[in-house]
Coordinates of C-alpha atoms and ligand atoms in Angstrom, one line a residue:
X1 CA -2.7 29.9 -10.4
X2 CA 0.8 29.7 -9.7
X3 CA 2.1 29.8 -5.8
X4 CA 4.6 32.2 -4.3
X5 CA 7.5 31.0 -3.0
X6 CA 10.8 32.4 -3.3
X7 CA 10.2 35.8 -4.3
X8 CA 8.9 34.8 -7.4
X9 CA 5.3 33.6 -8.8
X10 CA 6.2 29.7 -9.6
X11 CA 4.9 26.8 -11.4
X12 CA 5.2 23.0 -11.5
X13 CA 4.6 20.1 -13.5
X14 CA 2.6 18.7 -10.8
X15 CA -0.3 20.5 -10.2
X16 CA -3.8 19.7 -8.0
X17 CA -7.2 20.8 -9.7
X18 CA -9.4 23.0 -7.9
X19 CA -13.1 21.2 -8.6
X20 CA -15.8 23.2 -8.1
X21 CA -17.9 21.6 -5.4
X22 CA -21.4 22.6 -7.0
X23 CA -20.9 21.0 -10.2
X24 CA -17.5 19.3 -10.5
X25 CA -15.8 21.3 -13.0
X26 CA -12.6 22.4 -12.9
X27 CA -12.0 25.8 -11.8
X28 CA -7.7 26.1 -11.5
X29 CA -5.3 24.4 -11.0
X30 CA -2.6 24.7 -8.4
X31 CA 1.2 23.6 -8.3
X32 CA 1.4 20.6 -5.6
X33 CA 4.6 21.5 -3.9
X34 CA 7.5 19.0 -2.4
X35 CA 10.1 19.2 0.2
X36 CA 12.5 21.2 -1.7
X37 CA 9.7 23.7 -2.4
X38 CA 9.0 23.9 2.0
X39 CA 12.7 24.2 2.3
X40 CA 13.1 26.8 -0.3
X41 CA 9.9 29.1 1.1
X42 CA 11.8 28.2 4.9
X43 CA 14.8 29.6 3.8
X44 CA 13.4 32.8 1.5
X45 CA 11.3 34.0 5.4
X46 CA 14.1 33.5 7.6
X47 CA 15.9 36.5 5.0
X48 CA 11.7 37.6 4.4
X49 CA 11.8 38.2 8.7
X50 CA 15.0 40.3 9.4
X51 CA 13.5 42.4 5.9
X52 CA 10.2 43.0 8.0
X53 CA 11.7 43.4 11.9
X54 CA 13.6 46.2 10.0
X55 CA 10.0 47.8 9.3
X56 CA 8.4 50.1 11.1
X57 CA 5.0 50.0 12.8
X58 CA 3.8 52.9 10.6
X59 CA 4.9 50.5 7.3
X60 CA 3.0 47.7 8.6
X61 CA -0.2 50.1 9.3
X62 CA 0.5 51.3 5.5
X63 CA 1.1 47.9 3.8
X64 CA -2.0 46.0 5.8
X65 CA -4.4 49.5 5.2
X66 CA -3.7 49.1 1.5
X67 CA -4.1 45.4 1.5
X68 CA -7.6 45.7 3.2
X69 CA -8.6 48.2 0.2
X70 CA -7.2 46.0 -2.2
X71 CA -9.4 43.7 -0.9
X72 CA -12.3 46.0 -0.7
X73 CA -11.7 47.3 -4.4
X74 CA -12.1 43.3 -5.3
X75 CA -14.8 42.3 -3.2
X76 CA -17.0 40.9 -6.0
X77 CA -14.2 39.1 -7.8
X78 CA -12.3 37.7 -4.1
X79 CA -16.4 36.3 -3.4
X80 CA -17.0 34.7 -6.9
X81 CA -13.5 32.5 -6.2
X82 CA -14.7 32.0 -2.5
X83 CA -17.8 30.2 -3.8
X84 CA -16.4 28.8 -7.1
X85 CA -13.8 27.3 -4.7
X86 CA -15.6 26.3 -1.7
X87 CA -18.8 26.3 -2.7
X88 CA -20.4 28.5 0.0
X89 CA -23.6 30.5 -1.6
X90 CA -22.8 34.1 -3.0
X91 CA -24.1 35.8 -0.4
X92 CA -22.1 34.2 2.7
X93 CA -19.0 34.8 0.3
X94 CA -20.0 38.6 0.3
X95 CA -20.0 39.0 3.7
X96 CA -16.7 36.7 4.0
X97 CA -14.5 39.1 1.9
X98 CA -16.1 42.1 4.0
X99 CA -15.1 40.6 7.0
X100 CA -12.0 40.1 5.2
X101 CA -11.2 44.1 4.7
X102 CA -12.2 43.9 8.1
X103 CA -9.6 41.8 9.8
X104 CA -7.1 43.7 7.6
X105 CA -8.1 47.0 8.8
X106 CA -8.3 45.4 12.1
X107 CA -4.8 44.0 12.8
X108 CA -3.3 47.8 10.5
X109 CA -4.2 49.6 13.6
X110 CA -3.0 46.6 16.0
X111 CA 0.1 47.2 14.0
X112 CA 0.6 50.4 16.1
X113 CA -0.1 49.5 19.1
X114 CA 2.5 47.0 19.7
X115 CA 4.3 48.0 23.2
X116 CA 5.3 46.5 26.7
X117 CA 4.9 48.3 29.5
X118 CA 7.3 49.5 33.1
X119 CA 7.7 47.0 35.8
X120 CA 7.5 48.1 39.0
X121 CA 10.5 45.7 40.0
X122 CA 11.2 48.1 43.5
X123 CA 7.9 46.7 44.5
X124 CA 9.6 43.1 46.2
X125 CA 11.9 43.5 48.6
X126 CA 16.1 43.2 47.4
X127 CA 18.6 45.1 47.5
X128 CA 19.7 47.3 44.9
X129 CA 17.6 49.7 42.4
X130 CA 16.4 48.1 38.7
X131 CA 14.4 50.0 36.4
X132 CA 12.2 47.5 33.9
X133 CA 10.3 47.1 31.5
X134 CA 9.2 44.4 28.6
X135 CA 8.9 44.7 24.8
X136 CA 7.5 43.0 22.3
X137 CA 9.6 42.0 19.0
X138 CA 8.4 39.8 16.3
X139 CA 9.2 35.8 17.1
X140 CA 10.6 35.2 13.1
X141 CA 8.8 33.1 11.0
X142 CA 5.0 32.2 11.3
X143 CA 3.7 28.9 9.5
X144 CA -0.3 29.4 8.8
X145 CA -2.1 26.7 7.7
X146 CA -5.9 27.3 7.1
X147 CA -8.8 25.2 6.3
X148 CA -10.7 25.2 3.4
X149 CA -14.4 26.6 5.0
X150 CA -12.9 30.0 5.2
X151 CA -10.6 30.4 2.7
X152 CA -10.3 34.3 2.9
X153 CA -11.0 35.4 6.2
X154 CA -9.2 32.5 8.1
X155 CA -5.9 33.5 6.3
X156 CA -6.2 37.0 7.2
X157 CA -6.6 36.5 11.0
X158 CA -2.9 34.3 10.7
X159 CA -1.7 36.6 8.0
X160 CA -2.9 40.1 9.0
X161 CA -1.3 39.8 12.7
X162 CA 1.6 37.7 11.8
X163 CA 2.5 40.6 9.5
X164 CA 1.3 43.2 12.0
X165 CA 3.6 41.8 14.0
X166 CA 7.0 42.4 12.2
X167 CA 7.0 38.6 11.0
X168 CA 7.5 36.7 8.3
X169 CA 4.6 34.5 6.9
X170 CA 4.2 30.9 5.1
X171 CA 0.9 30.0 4.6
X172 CA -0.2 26.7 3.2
X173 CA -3.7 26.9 2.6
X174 CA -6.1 23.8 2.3
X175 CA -5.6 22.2 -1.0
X176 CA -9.5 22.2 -1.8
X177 CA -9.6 25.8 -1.5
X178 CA -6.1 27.3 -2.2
X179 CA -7.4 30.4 -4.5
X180 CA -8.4 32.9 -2.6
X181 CA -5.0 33.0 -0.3
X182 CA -3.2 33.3 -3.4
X183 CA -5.1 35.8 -4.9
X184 CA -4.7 37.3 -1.0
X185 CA -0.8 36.9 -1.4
X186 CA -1.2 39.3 -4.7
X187 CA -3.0 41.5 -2.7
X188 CA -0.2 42.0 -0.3
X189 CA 2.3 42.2 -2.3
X190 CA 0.8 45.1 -4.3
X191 CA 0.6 46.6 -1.0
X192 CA 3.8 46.7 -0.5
X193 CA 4.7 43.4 1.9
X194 CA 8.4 42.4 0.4
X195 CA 8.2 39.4 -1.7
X196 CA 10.3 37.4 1.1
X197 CA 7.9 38.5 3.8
X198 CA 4.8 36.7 2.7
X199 CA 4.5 33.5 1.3
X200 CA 2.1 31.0 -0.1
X201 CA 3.2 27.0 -0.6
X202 CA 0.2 25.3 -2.0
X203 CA 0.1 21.2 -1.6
X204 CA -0.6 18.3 0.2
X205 CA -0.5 18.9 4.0
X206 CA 0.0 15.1 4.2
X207 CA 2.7 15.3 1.8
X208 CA 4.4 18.7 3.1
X209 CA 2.8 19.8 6.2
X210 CA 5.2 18.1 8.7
X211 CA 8.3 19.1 6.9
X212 CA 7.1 22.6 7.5
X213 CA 6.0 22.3 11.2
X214 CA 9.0 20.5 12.4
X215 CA 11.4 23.2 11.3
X216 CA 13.0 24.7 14.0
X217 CA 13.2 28.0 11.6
X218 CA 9.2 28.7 12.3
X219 CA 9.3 29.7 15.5
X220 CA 5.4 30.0 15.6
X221 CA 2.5 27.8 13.9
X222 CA -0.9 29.1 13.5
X223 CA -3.3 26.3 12.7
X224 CA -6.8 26.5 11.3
X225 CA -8.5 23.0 11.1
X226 CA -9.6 19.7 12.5
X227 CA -9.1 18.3 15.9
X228 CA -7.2 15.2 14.7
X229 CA -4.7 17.2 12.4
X230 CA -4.3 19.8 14.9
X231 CA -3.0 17.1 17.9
X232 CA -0.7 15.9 15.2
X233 CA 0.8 19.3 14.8
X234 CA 1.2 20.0 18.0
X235 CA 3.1 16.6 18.8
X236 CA 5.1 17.0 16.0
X237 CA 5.8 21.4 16.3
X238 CA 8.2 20.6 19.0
X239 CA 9.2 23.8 21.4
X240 CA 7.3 26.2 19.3
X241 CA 4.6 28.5 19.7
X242 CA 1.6 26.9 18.4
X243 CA -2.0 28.4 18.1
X244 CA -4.8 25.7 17.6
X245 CA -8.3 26.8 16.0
X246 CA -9.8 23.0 16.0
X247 CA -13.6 21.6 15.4
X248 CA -16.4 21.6 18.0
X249 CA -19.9 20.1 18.0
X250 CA -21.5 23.7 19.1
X251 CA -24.6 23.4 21.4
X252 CA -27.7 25.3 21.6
X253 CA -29.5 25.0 24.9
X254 CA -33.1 26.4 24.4
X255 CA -35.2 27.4 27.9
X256 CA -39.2 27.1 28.3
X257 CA -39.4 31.0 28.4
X258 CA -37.4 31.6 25.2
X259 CA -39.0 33.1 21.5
X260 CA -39.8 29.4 19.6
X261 CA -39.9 31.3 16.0
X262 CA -36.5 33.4 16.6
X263 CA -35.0 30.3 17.5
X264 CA -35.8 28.2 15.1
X265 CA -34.8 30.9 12.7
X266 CA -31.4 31.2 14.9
X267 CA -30.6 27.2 14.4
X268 CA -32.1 27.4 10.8
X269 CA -29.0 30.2 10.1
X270 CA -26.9 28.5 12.5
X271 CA -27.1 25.2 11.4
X272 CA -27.0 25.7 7.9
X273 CA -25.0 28.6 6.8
X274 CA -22.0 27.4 4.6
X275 CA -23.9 24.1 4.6
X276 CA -23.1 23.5 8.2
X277 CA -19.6 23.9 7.1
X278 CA -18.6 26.6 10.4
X279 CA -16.5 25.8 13.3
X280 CA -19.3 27.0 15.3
X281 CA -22.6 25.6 13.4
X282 CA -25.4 24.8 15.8
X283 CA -24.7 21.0 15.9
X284 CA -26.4 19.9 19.7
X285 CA -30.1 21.7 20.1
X286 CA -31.1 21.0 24.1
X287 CA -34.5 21.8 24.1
X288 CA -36.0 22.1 27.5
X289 CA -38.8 19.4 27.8
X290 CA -42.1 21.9 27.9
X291 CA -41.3 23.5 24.3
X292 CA -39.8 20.6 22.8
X293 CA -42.7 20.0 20.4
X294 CA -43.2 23.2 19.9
X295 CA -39.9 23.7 18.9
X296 CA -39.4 21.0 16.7
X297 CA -43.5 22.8 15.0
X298 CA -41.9 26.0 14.6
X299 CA -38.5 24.2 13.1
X300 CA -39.1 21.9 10.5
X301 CA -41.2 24.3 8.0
X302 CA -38.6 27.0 8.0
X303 CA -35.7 23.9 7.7
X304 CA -38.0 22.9 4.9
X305 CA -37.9 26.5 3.0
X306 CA -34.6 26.6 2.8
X307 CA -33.8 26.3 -1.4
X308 CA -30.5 24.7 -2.2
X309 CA -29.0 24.3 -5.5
X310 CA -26.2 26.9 -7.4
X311 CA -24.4 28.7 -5.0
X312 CA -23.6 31.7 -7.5
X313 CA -27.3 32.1 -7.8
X314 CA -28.9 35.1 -5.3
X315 CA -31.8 33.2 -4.6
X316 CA -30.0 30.0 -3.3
X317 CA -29.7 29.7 0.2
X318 CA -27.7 26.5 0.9
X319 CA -24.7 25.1 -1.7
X320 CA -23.3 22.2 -1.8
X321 CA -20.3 20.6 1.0
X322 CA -17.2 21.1 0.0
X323 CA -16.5 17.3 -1.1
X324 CA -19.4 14.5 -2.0
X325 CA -17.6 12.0 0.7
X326 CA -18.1 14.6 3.4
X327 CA -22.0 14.3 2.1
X328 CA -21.6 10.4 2.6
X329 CA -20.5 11.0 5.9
X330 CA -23.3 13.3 6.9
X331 CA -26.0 10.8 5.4
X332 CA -24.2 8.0 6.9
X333 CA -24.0 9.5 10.7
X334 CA -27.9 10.2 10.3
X335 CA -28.9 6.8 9.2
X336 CA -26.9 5.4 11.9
X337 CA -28.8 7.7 14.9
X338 CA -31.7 6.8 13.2
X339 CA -31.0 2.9 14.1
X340 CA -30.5 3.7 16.9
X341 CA -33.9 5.5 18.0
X342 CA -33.5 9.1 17.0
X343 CA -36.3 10.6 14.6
X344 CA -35.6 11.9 11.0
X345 CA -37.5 15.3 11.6
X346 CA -37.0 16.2 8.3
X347 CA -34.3 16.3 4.8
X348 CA -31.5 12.9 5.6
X349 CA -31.1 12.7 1.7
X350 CA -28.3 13.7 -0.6
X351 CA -27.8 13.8 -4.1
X352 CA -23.6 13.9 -4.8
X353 CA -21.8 17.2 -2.9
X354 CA -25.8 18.5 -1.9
X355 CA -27.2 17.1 1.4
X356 CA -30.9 18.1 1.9
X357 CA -31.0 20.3 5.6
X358 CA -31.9 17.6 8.0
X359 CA -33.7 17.6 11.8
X360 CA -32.8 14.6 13.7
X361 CA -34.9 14.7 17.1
X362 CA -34.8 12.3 20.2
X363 CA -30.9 12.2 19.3
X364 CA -29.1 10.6 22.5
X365 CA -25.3 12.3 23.6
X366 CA -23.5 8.7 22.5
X367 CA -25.0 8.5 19.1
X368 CA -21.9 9.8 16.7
X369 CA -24.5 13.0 15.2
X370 CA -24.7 14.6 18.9
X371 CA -21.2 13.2 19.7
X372 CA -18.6 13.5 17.5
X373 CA -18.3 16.8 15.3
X374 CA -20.7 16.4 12.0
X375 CA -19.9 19.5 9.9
X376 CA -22.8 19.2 7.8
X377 CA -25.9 20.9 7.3
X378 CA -27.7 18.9 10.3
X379 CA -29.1 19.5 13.6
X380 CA -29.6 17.0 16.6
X381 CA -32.0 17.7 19.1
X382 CA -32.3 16.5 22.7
X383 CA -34.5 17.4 25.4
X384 CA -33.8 17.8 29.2
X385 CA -35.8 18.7 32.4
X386 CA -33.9 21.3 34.3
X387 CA -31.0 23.6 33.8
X388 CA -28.3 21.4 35.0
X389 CA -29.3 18.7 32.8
X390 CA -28.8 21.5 29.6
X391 CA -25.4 22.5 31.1
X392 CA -24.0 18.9 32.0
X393 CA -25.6 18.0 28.5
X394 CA -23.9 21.3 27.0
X395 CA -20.6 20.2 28.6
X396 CA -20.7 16.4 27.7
X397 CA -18.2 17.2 25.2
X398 CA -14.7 16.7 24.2
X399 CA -15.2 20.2 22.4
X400 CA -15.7 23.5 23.5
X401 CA -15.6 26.0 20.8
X402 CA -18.9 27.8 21.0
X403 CA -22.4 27.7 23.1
X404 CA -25.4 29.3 23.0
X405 CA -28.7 29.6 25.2
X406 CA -31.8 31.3 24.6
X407 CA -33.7 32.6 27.8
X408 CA -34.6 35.9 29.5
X409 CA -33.9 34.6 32.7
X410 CA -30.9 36.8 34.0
X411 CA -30.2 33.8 36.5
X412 CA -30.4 30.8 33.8
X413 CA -27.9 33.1 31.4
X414 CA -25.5 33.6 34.1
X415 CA -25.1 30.0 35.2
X416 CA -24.8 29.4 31.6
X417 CA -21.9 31.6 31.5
X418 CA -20.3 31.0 34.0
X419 CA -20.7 26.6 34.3
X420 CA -20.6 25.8 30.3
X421 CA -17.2 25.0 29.2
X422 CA -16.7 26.9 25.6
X423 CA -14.4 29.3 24.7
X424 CA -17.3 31.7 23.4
X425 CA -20.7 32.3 25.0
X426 CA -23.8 33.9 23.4
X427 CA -26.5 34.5 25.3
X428 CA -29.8 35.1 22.7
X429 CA -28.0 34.2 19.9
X430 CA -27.0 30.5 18.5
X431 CA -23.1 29.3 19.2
X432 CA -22.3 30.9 15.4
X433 CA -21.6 34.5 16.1
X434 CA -18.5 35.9 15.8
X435 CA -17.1 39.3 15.8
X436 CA -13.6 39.5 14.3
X437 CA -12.2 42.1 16.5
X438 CA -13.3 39.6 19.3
X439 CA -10.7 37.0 21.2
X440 CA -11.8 33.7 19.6
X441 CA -10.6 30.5 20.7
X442 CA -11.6 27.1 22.3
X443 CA -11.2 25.1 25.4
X444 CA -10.5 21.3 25.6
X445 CA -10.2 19.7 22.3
X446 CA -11.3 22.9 20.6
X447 CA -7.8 23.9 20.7
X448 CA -5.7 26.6 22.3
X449 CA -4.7 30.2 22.1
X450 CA -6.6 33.3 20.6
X451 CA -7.4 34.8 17.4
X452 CA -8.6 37.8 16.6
X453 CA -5.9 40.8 15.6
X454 CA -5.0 41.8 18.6
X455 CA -5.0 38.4 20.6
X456 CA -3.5 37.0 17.8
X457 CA -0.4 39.5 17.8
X458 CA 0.1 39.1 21.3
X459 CA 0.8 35.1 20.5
X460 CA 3.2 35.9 17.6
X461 CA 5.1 37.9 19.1
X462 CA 8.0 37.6 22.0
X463 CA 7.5 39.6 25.2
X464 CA 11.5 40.5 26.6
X465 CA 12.2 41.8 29.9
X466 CA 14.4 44.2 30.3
X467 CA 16.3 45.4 33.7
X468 CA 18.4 47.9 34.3
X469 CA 20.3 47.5 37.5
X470 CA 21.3 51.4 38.8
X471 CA 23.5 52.7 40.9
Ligands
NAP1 P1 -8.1 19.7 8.0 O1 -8.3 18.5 7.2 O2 -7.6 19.5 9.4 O3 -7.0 20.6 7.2 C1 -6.6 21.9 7.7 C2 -5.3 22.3 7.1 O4 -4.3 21.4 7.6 C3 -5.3 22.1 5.5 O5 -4.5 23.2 5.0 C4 -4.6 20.8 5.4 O6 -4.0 20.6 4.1 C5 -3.5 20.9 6.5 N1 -2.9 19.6 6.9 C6 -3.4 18.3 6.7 N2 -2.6 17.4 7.2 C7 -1.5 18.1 7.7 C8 -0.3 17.8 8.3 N3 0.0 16.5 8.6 N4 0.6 18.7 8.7 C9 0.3 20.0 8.5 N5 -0.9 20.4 7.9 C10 -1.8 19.5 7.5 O7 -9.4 20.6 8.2 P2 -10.4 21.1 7.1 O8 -11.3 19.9 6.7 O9 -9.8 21.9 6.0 O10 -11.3 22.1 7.9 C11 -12.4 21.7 8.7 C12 -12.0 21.7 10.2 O11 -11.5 22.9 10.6 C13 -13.2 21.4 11.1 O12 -12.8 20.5 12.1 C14 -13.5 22.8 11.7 O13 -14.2 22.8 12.9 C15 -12.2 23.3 11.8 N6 -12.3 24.8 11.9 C16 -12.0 25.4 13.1 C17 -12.1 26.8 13.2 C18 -11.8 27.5 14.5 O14 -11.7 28.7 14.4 N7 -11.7 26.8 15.6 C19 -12.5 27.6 12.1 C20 -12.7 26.9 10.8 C21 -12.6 25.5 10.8 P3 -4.7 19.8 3.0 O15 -5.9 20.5 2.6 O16 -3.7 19.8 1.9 O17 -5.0 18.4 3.5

């Protein structure tokens, strides 16, 4: 495919192929842009954000509604590139271009409900009498750069609000998985966005990323990815609004009195969907010490069951990762915790892109698999004695995307809540649940700032305060 930048659908002689992570072939290819290309796309959304600050909320509702239906209309065809791309199986892609129309629809209505609000500035003492009030306007130009687990519905959340928002849009999608935003740029502009409002620069983030974060013409960067990247965005963004949407290691804290088959089917689902390829994968299971065994019993046969194999096939639950070295990685992370005293439960074997789903138990919080974040289709289990071992377990951790706990203990949940440093909480459910409507963000090296439509307008936009001093 070709990328658009410009105004105009456009092609290089450089171009990076799209492999498809299942069985290597190639599936596209995409142009790799340069500088000139960044400055180009730069200059086309300064002109691309007076066009849409000149729009009115009602367009924006009109253009995102129709690009939500576009979407809708090609569900089938937007999930066949998600999993030819990324390799995620068919069905996970199904519900990933739903949740797609979704966060359309979602930031179409946030499009309307842009407003300040009166300031009641006679409430301080002074002299005089001011009226006030704030409003929101659009900040300019919004870079968004995605990763490639999501390649759909992690666009929308930057594109949908940045657009809801009156601004212009850039995105530079991950170079792995570049398809689906372009085929989500078409989508927009069929639905009316102007050609100079949305944009999609496809290339090397090592190559062109900085070039595009350092320019003082984005006034707002919207960043999708890992923790390392995301620091060196932020040093490099300057005074910018930034949004960061960076890794975790999720934990899972599990109490005596909890349902051992729902949760093992929770941290099965949790651990493995997208071959534990989610932000908020069950990475750290906390097991309380009196069910650890049976935990671990009611686990490993229904980690077993699991088929892998073609992703476009129905009846394949778990596809490959995206790249064979991230595989490597996986494997080698296990091996080492093994060495060091944890216990291969089950799986720990690969065969290229496909790691088998793998159980490590007895895994220690220093060992890299329970430490650092694995993105892989592995869990790491722990055991602890009392509640504030789980939580000060939970919280040993630079991240703090996700957590869940399983219990019926109103007490246990609440301290959970309330002493567990994530950004999201489930209580009965594993750390991977999200709604999209939801405000979604992490704490500590998890990142900063909210998505979600409405959250997510509130960060691209500018809130002015105006006074009127009266007679
Ligand atoms: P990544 O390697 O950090 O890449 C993310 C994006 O940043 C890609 O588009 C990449 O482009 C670009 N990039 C790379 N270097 C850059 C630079 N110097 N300047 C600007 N952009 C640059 O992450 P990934 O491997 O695609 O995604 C996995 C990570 O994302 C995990 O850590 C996961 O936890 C995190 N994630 C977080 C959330 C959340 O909501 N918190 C959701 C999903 C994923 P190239 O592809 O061209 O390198």
């Amino acid at each position: 495919m070709k990328m658009f930048i410009g105004g105009r659908w456009t092609d290089k002689a450089s171009t990076t192929e799209v492999v498809n992570p299942y069985d290597g072939s190639v599936v596209d290819t995409t142009p790799r842009a340069d500088l000139k290309d960044v400055d180009t796309a730069l200059a086309t959304a300064v002109r691309g954000a007076k066009a849409m600050a000149k729009t009115t909320a009602y367009d924006r509702y009109l253009m995102l509604r129709k690009a939500a239906d576009i979407i809708a209309g090609r569900a089938e065809e937007f999930a066949r590139v998600i999993t030819l791309e990324e390799g995620k199986v068919i069905a996970e892609s199904r519900a990933e271009a739903q949740r797609a129309v979704q966060t359309m629809t979602l930031s179409a209505e946030e499009a309307k409900r842009i407003h300040g609000e009166t300031v009641p500035l006679d409430a301080a003492p002074g002299p005089g009498r001011q009226l006030g009030f704030t409003l929101r306007t659009p900040v300019g130009v919004v870079a968004a750069i995605s990763p490639f687990n999501f390649p759909l519905n992690l666009v929308c959340h930057k594109v949908g609000p940045a657009l809801a928002a009156g601004n212009a849009v850039i995105i530079k999608p991950a170079t792995d998985t570049p398809l689906s935003a372009l085929k989500l740029t078409e989508a927009l502009l069929e639905a009316g966005v102007p050609p100079e409002g949305v944009q999609c620069v496809t290339g090397s983030g090592g190559e062109i990323g900085d070039a595009l974060v350092r320019d003082p013409r984005v006034r707002k960067i919207t960043f999708t990815g890992s923790r390392d990247v995301g620091e060196g965005i932020v040093k490099a963004a300057g005074l910018k609004k930034v949004t960061m949407e960076l890794g975790s290691n999720s934990p899972l804290i599990i109490m005596p009195d909890a349902d051992m088959d729902r949760v093992a089917d929770a941290t099965v689902s949790s651990g493995l969907s997208n071959a534990g390829q989610v932000c908020i994968s069950t990475q750290r299971v906390l097991a309380d010490g009196r069910i650890y065994g049976d935990f671990l019993d009611a686990l490993k046969p229904k980690m077993e069951a699991v088929t892998t194999g073609d992703p476009l096939r129905d009846a394949v639950r778990m596809g490959p990762m995206v790249r064979e070295s991230d595989a490597e990685r996986v494997s080698l992370w296990i091996r080492e915790a093994v060495e060091q005293g944890a216990r291969l439960v089950t799986g720990g074997d690969r065969d290229g892109a496909m790691h088998a789903p793998t159980v490590v138990a007895e895994a220690r919080p220093e060992m890299r698999v329970s430490r650092d974040e694995l993105f892989g289709p592995a869990v790491a289990v722990t055991a602890f004695n009392s509640i504030d071992e789980a939580i000060a377990l939970a919280n040993d951790s630079r991240y703090g995307l996700s957590a869940g706990i399983f219990t019926q203990n109103v007490d246990w949940a609440m301290r959970f809540a309330l002493e567990v440093e994530s950004g999201n909480l489930m209580i009965n459910s594993s750390p991977q649940w999200r709604a999209d409507l939801m405000p979604y963000g992490g704490l500590k090296d998890s990142g900063m700032g909210k998505e979600g439509p409405r959250y997510a307008v509130e960060e691209m936009t500018e809130l002015k305060m105006v006074v009127f001093h009266l007679e």
